[in-house]
Amino acid sequence: MKSKIDVFLRDRKTNMECFSHDRICPDVIDSDPLAILGITYENDLKIKPGKVVTPTQVQNEPTLIYDADPSSYYTLIMHDPDAPSRENNINGEWQHWLIGNIPGNRVKDGDVLSEYIGAGPPKDTGLHRYVFVVFKQDRKINFELPRLTCHTMKGRAKQKVRDICKKYHLTELVASNYFMAEWDEYVVQLYAKFR
């Protein structure tokens, strides 16, 4: 009979292999994360790396869990590198969520730079990858970025994780996770919110 630690290590290895298999590393990040970011949506929907979900299931902001130093600040980025499709990603990475200066793991207390927008892959574009990364900051940062509401698409296209990291000296990837989704009827409602 396997111990809990054996099962944990097996699951961790399987989870980490997903990042390379689905090309999160190297398409979005340079190396596999050290830890899996805990992501839970409504109805206790827990995200494991590579999980396929519907836009309906992920329309509202999730709860995130990661190990953090309570005296440090962190940046959260959620991007879709497959906009408008994986084969023709001319608008990728498309920014779905960006929060900086998160004290420890208190995401709600961070500076919201881009409000959360759930998965919205265009019809007939297949599965999109939605990648979450959390970086530790070396200090509190004055982010010189426009504040984007959940009602705007403007300013969200072509916002690469690597460019944000370079500009703000984010070098320590703390945790990451991702899901995949393709179009469902909710996407029509999502697009109707944009001005």
PDB file of C-alpha atoms in Angstrom:
ATOM      1  CA  MET A   1       0.000   0.000   0.000  1.00  0.00           C
ATOM      2  CA  LYS A   2       1.387   3.410  -1.020  1.00  0.00           C
ATOM      3  CA  SER A   3       1.850   6.118   1.579  1.00  0.00           C
ATOM      4  CA  LYS A   4       0.291   9.582   1.160  1.00  0.00           C
ATOM      5  CA  ILE A   5       3.722  11.030   0.406  1.00  0.00           C
ATOM      6  CA  ASP A   6       4.291   8.466  -2.389  1.00  0.00           C
ATOM      7  CA  VAL A   7       0.945   9.401  -3.936  1.00  0.00           C
ATOM      8  CA  PHE A   8       1.744  13.118  -3.576  1.00  0.00           C
ATOM      9  CA  LEU A   9       5.124  12.725  -5.277  1.00  0.00           C
ATOM     10  CA  ARG A  10       3.615  10.668  -8.098  1.00  0.00           C
ATOM     11  CA  ASP A  11       0.861  13.260  -8.650  1.00  0.00           C
ATOM     12  CA  ARG A  12       3.383  16.104  -8.510  1.00  0.00           C
ATOM     13  CA  LYS A  13       5.543  14.482 -11.185  1.00  0.00           C
ATOM     14  CA  THR A  14       2.486  13.869 -13.372  1.00  0.00           C
ATOM     15  CA  ASN A  15       1.335  17.469 -12.879  1.00  0.00           C
ATOM     16  CA  MET A  16       4.751  18.882 -13.758  1.00  0.00           C
ATOM     17  CA  GLU A  17       4.985  16.742 -16.900  1.00  0.00           C
ATOM     18  CA  CYS A  18       1.808  18.438 -18.162  1.00  0.00           C
ATOM     19  CA  PHE A  19       3.586  21.817 -18.418  1.00  0.00           C
ATOM     20  CA  SER A  20       6.038  20.459 -20.990  1.00  0.00           C
ATOM     21  CA  HIS A  21       3.512  18.195 -22.714  1.00  0.00           C
ATOM     22  CA  ASP A  22       1.114  21.100 -23.352  1.00  0.00           C
ATOM     23  CA  ARG A  23       4.038  23.461 -24.087  1.00  0.00           C
ATOM     24  CA  ILE A  24       3.267  25.898 -21.273  1.00  0.00           C
ATOM     25  CA  CYS A  25       7.004  25.624 -20.877  1.00  0.00           C
ATOM     26  CA  PRO A  26       8.442  27.027 -23.215  1.00  0.00           C
ATOM     27  CA  ASP A  27       5.495  28.901 -24.832  1.00  0.00           C
ATOM     28  CA  VAL A  28       4.693  31.018 -21.739  1.00  0.00           C
ATOM     29  CA  ILE A  29       7.323  30.335 -19.062  1.00  0.00           C
ATOM     30  CA  ASP A  30      10.956  29.285 -19.273  1.00  0.00           C
ATOM     31  CA  SER A  31      10.900  26.429 -16.768  1.00  0.00           C
ATOM     32  CA  ASP A  32       8.454  24.209 -14.956  1.00  0.00           C
ATOM     33  CA  PRO A  33       7.131  25.781 -11.738  1.00  0.00           C
ATOM     34  CA  LEU A  34       8.343  24.610  -8.355  1.00  0.00           C
ATOM     35  CA  ALA A  35       4.759  24.295  -7.102  1.00  0.00           C
ATOM     36  CA  ILE A  36       1.255  23.911  -8.454  1.00  0.00           C
ATOM     37  CA  LEU A  37      -0.985  26.913  -7.849  1.00  0.00           C
ATOM     38  CA  GLY A  38      -4.194  25.855  -6.111  1.00  0.00           C
ATOM     39  CA  ILE A  39      -7.183  27.068  -8.143  1.00  0.00           C
ATOM     40  CA  THR A  40     -10.783  26.470  -7.094  1.00  0.00           C
ATOM     41  CA  TYR A  41     -13.861  27.744  -8.940  1.00  0.00           C
ATOM     42  CA  GLU A  42     -17.512  27.684  -7.865  1.00  0.00           C
ATOM     43  CA  ASN A  43     -19.089  24.324  -7.055  1.00  0.00           C
ATOM     44  CA  ASP A  44     -15.715  23.172  -5.669  1.00  0.00           C
ATOM     45  CA  LEU A  45     -14.221  22.831  -9.167  1.00  0.00           C
ATOM     46  CA  LYS A  46     -10.518  22.248  -8.545  1.00  0.00           C
ATOM     47  CA  ILE A  47      -8.073  22.784 -11.385  1.00  0.00           C
ATOM     48  CA  LYS A  48      -5.296  20.285 -12.028  1.00  0.00           C
ATOM     49  CA  PRO A  49      -2.765  21.142 -14.745  1.00  0.00           C
ATOM     50  CA  GLY A  50      -4.292  20.592 -18.171  1.00  0.00           C
ATOM     51  CA  LYS A  51      -7.845  20.032 -16.920  1.00  0.00           C
ATOM     52  CA  VAL A  52     -10.437  20.649 -19.640  1.00  0.00           C
ATOM     53  CA  VAL A  53     -13.304  22.859 -18.465  1.00  0.00           C
ATOM     54  CA  THR A  54     -15.998  24.991 -20.090  1.00  0.00           C
ATOM     55  CA  PRO A  55     -16.091  28.799 -20.153  1.00  0.00           C
ATOM     56  CA  THR A  56     -19.361  28.531 -18.200  1.00  0.00           C
ATOM     57  CA  GLN A  57     -17.541  26.786 -15.333  1.00  0.00           C
ATOM     58  CA  VAL A  58     -14.787  29.413 -15.068  1.00  0.00           C
ATOM     59  CA  GLN A  59     -16.745  32.611 -15.667  1.00  0.00           C
ATOM     60  CA  ASN A  60     -16.230  33.936 -12.129  1.00  0.00           C
ATOM     61  CA  GLU A  61     -13.003  34.718 -10.303  1.00  0.00           C
ATOM     62  CA  PRO A  62     -11.511  31.650  -8.595  1.00  0.00           C
ATOM     63  CA  THR A  63      -9.930  31.239  -5.168  1.00  0.00           C
ATOM     64  CA  LEU A  64      -6.153  30.792  -5.303  1.00  0.00           C
ATOM     65  CA  ILE A  65      -3.838  29.075  -2.835  1.00  0.00           C
ATOM     66  CA  TYR A  66      -0.025  29.163  -2.826  1.00  0.00           C
ATOM     67  CA  ASP A  67       2.733  29.169  -0.219  1.00  0.00           C
ATOM     68  CA  ALA A  68       3.885  32.709   0.477  1.00  0.00           C
ATOM     69  CA  ASP A  69       5.994  34.761   2.812  1.00  0.00           C
ATOM     70  CA  PRO A  70       3.456  37.066   4.527  1.00  0.00           C
ATOM     71  CA  SER A  71       5.990  39.924   4.536  1.00  0.00           C
ATOM     72  CA  SER A  72       6.631  39.738   0.763  1.00  0.00           C
ATOM     73  CA  TYR A  73       4.673  40.867  -2.293  1.00  0.00           C
ATOM     74  CA  TYR A  74       3.571  38.775  -5.261  1.00  0.00           C
ATOM     75  CA  THR A  75       2.253  39.245  -8.803  1.00  0.00           C
ATOM     76  CA  LEU A  76      -0.452  37.066 -10.367  1.00  0.00           C
ATOM     77  CA  ILE A  77      -0.846  36.833 -14.130  1.00  0.00           C
ATOM     78  CA  MET A  78      -3.449  34.835 -16.091  1.00  0.00           C
ATOM     79  CA  HIS A  79      -2.949  34.669 -19.871  1.00  0.00           C
ATOM     80  CA  ASP A  80      -4.247  32.834 -22.936  1.00  0.00           C
ATOM     81  CA  PRO A  81      -1.303  32.271 -25.301  1.00  0.00           C
ATOM     82  CA  ASP A  82      -3.670  30.914 -27.969  1.00  0.00           C
ATOM     83  CA  ALA A  83      -5.544  34.038 -29.091  1.00  0.00           C
ATOM     84  CA  PRO A  84      -7.389  33.846 -31.396  1.00  0.00           C
ATOM     85  CA  SER A  85      -6.330  30.188 -31.845  1.00  0.00           C
ATOM     86  CA  ARG A  86      -3.359  27.994 -31.068  1.00  0.00           C
ATOM     87  CA  GLU A  87      -2.498  27.715 -34.765  1.00  0.00           C
ATOM     88  CA  ASN A  88      -2.851  31.486 -35.355  1.00  0.00           C
ATOM     89  CA  ASN A  89      -1.925  33.148 -32.070  1.00  0.00           C
ATOM     90  CA  ILE A  90      -1.372  36.669 -33.435  1.00  0.00           C
ATOM     91  CA  ASN A  91      -3.047  38.252 -30.373  1.00  0.00           C
ATOM     92  CA  GLY A  92      -1.462  35.972 -27.788  1.00  0.00           C
ATOM     93  CA  GLU A  93      -0.748  36.231 -25.037  1.00  0.00           C
ATOM     94  CA  TRP A  94      -4.148  37.689 -24.169  1.00  0.00           C
ATOM     95  CA  GLN A  95      -4.342  38.989 -20.610  1.00  0.00           C
ATOM     96  CA  HIS A  96      -7.250  37.694 -18.526  1.00  0.00           C
ATOM     97  CA  TRP A  97      -6.163  38.809 -15.061  1.00  0.00           C
ATOM     98  CA  LEU A  98      -3.283  40.752 -13.526  1.00  0.00           C
ATOM     99  CA  ILE A  99      -2.804  41.628  -9.863  1.00  0.00           C
ATOM    100  CA  GLY A 100       0.385  43.084  -8.409  1.00  0.00           C
ATOM    101  CA  ASN A 101       1.605  43.851  -4.913  1.00  0.00           C
ATOM    102  CA  ILE A 102      -0.296  40.952  -3.369  1.00  0.00           C
ATOM    103  CA  PRO A 103       0.692  40.850   0.310  1.00  0.00           C
ATOM    104  CA  GLY A 104       1.620  37.217   0.965  1.00  0.00           C
ATOM    105  CA  ASN A 105      -1.163  35.058  -0.420  1.00  0.00           C
ATOM    106  CA  ARG A 106      -3.968  37.575   0.205  1.00  0.00           C
ATOM    107  CA  VAL A 107      -4.947  37.982  -3.453  1.00  0.00           C
ATOM    108  CA  LYS A 108      -7.970  40.160  -2.627  1.00  0.00           C
ATOM    109  CA  ASP A 109      -5.624  42.750  -1.040  1.00  0.00           C
ATOM    110  CA  GLY A 110      -3.418  43.192  -4.133  1.00  0.00           C
ATOM    111  CA  ASP A 111      -3.492  45.974  -6.732  1.00  0.00           C
ATOM    112  CA  VAL A 112      -5.866  44.883  -9.499  1.00  0.00           C
ATOM    113  CA  LEU A 113      -4.328  45.969 -12.784  1.00  0.00           C
ATOM    114  CA  SER A 114      -6.612  43.906 -15.044  1.00  0.00           C
ATOM    115  CA  GLU A 115      -9.917  42.646 -13.670  1.00  0.00           C
ATOM    116  CA  TYR A 116     -10.698  38.970 -14.144  1.00  0.00           C
ATOM    117  CA  ILE A 117     -12.203  37.814 -17.425  1.00  0.00           C
ATOM    118  CA  GLY A 118     -12.947  34.116 -17.691  1.00  0.00           C
ATOM    119  CA  ALA A 119     -12.225  31.906 -20.679  1.00  0.00           C
ATOM    120  CA  GLY A 120     -13.649  33.268 -23.939  1.00  0.00           C
ATOM    121  CA  PRO A 121     -12.232  31.287 -26.841  1.00  0.00           C
ATOM    122  CA  PRO A 122     -13.797  32.172 -30.204  1.00  0.00           C
ATOM    123  CA  LYS A 123     -16.031  29.555 -31.814  1.00  0.00           C
ATOM    124  CA  ASP A 124     -14.305  26.819 -33.825  1.00  0.00           C
ATOM    125  CA  THR A 125     -10.797  27.634 -32.523  1.00  0.00           C
ATOM    126  CA  GLY A 126     -10.328  24.466 -30.477  1.00  0.00           C
ATOM    127  CA  LEU A 127      -8.886  24.237 -27.002  1.00  0.00           C
ATOM    128  CA  HIS A 128      -7.125  27.280 -25.565  1.00  0.00           C
ATOM    129  CA  ARG A 129      -4.626  27.138 -22.701  1.00  0.00           C
ATOM    130  CA  TYR A 130      -5.326  29.482 -19.765  1.00  0.00           C
ATOM    131  CA  VAL A 131      -2.129  29.876 -17.766  1.00  0.00           C
ATOM    132  CA  PHE A 132      -1.825  31.251 -14.219  1.00  0.00           C
ATOM    133  CA  VAL A 133       1.579  32.258 -12.839  1.00  0.00           C
ATOM    134  CA  VAL A 134       2.545  33.748  -9.475  1.00  0.00           C
ATOM    135  CA  PHE A 135       5.875  35.533  -9.116  1.00  0.00           C
ATOM    136  CA  LYS A 136       7.492  36.794  -5.927  1.00  0.00           C
ATOM    137  CA  GLN A 137       8.423  40.473  -6.095  1.00  0.00           C
ATOM    138  CA  ASP A 138      11.657  41.789  -4.583  1.00  0.00           C
ATOM    139  CA  ARG A 139       9.794  44.887  -3.333  1.00  0.00           C
ATOM    140  CA  LYS A 140       6.484  46.744  -3.674  1.00  0.00           C
ATOM    141  CA  ILE A 141       6.196  47.908  -7.299  1.00  0.00           C
ATOM    142  CA  ASN A 142       4.725  51.009  -8.896  1.00  0.00           C
ATOM    143  CA  PHE A 143       3.104  49.295 -11.892  1.00  0.00           C
ATOM    144  CA  GLU A 144       2.923  51.788 -14.742  1.00  0.00           C
ATOM    145  CA  LEU A 145       0.109  49.981 -16.500  1.00  0.00           C
ATOM    146  CA  PRO A 146      -3.434  51.059 -17.366  1.00  0.00           C
ATOM    147  CA  ARG A 147      -6.125  49.683 -15.066  1.00  0.00           C
ATOM    148  CA  LEU A 148      -8.372  47.456 -17.168  1.00  0.00           C
ATOM    149  CA  THR A 149     -11.936  46.634 -16.170  1.00  0.00           C
ATOM    150  CA  CYS A 150     -13.689  43.372 -16.967  1.00  0.00           C
ATOM    151  CA  HIS A 151     -15.723  45.278 -19.575  1.00  0.00           C
ATOM    152  CA  THR A 152     -12.843  46.062 -21.903  1.00  0.00           C
ATOM    153  CA  MET A 153     -10.791  44.045 -24.364  1.00  0.00           C
ATOM    154  CA  LYS A 154      -8.565  47.038 -25.148  1.00  0.00           C
ATOM    155  CA  GLY A 155      -5.022  46.673 -23.869  1.00  0.00           C
ATOM    156  CA  ARG A 156      -5.239  42.929 -23.234  1.00  0.00           C
ATOM    157  CA  ALA A 157      -3.792  41.505 -26.487  1.00  0.00           C
ATOM    158  CA  LYS A 158      -0.081  40.777 -26.934  1.00  0.00           C
ATOM    159  CA  GLN A 159       0.777  41.069 -23.229  1.00  0.00           C
ATOM    160  CA  LYS A 160       3.455  38.426 -22.757  1.00  0.00           C
ATOM    161  CA  VAL A 161       4.345  37.075 -19.318  1.00  0.00           C
ATOM    162  CA  ARG A 162       8.052  37.345 -20.187  1.00  0.00           C
ATOM    163  CA  ASP A 163       7.707  41.054 -21.087  1.00  0.00           C
ATOM    164  CA  ILE A 164       5.932  41.859 -17.805  1.00  0.00           C
ATOM    165  CA  CYS A 165       8.577  39.915 -15.879  1.00  0.00           C
ATOM    166  CA  LYS A 166      11.413  41.707 -17.634  1.00  0.00           C
ATOM    167  CA  LYS A 167       9.908  45.167 -17.121  1.00  0.00           C
ATOM    168  CA  TYR A 168       9.236  44.651 -13.405  1.00  0.00           C
ATOM    169  CA  HIS A 169      12.168  42.334 -12.570  1.00  0.00           C
ATOM    170  CA  LEU A 170       9.974  39.346 -11.681  1.00  0.00           C
ATOM    171  CA  THR A 171      12.382  36.427 -11.641  1.00  0.00           C
ATOM    172  CA  GLU A 172      11.099  34.035  -8.976  1.00  0.00           C
ATOM    173  CA  LEU A 173       8.242  31.878 -10.258  1.00  0.00           C
ATOM    174  CA  VAL A 174       6.493  30.634  -7.119  1.00  0.00           C
ATOM    175  CA  ALA A 175       3.612  28.606  -8.545  1.00  0.00           C
ATOM    176  CA  SER A 176       1.689  27.992 -11.747  1.00  0.00           C
ATOM    177  CA  ASN A 177      -1.294  26.078 -13.069  1.00  0.00           C
ATOM    178  CA  TYR A 178      -3.445  26.049 -16.182  1.00  0.00           C
ATOM    179  CA  PHE A 179      -6.658  24.731 -17.637  1.00  0.00           C
ATOM    180  CA  MET A 180      -7.898  24.308 -21.184  1.00  0.00           C
ATOM    181  CA  ALA A 181     -11.261  25.348 -22.593  1.00  0.00           C
ATOM    182  CA  GLU A 182     -13.041  25.779 -25.891  1.00  0.00           C
ATOM    183  CA  TRP A 183     -16.101  27.756 -26.922  1.00  0.00           C
ATOM    184  CA  ASP A 184     -19.496  27.211 -25.335  1.00  0.00           C
ATOM    185  CA  GLU A 185     -22.677  29.349 -25.283  1.00  0.00           C
ATOM    186  CA  TYR A 186     -21.452  31.429 -22.317  1.00  0.00           C
ATOM    187  CA  VAL A 187     -18.846  33.081 -24.574  1.00  0.00           C
ATOM    188  CA  VAL A 188     -21.666  34.977 -26.348  1.00  0.00           C
ATOM    189  CA  GLN A 189     -22.692  36.485 -22.988  1.00  0.00           C
ATOM    190  CA  LEU A 190     -19.080  37.285 -22.134  1.00  0.00           C
ATOM    191  CA  TYR A 191     -18.473  39.172 -25.391  1.00  0.00           C
ATOM    192  CA  ALA A 192     -21.713  41.127 -24.875  1.00  0.00           C
ATOM    193  CA  LYS A 193     -20.189  42.673 -21.706  1.00  0.00           C
ATOM    194  CA  PHE A 194     -17.330  44.298 -23.628  1.00  0.00           C
ATOM    195  CA  ARG A 195     -17.634  47.971 -24.580  1.00  0.00           C
TER     196      ARG A 195
END
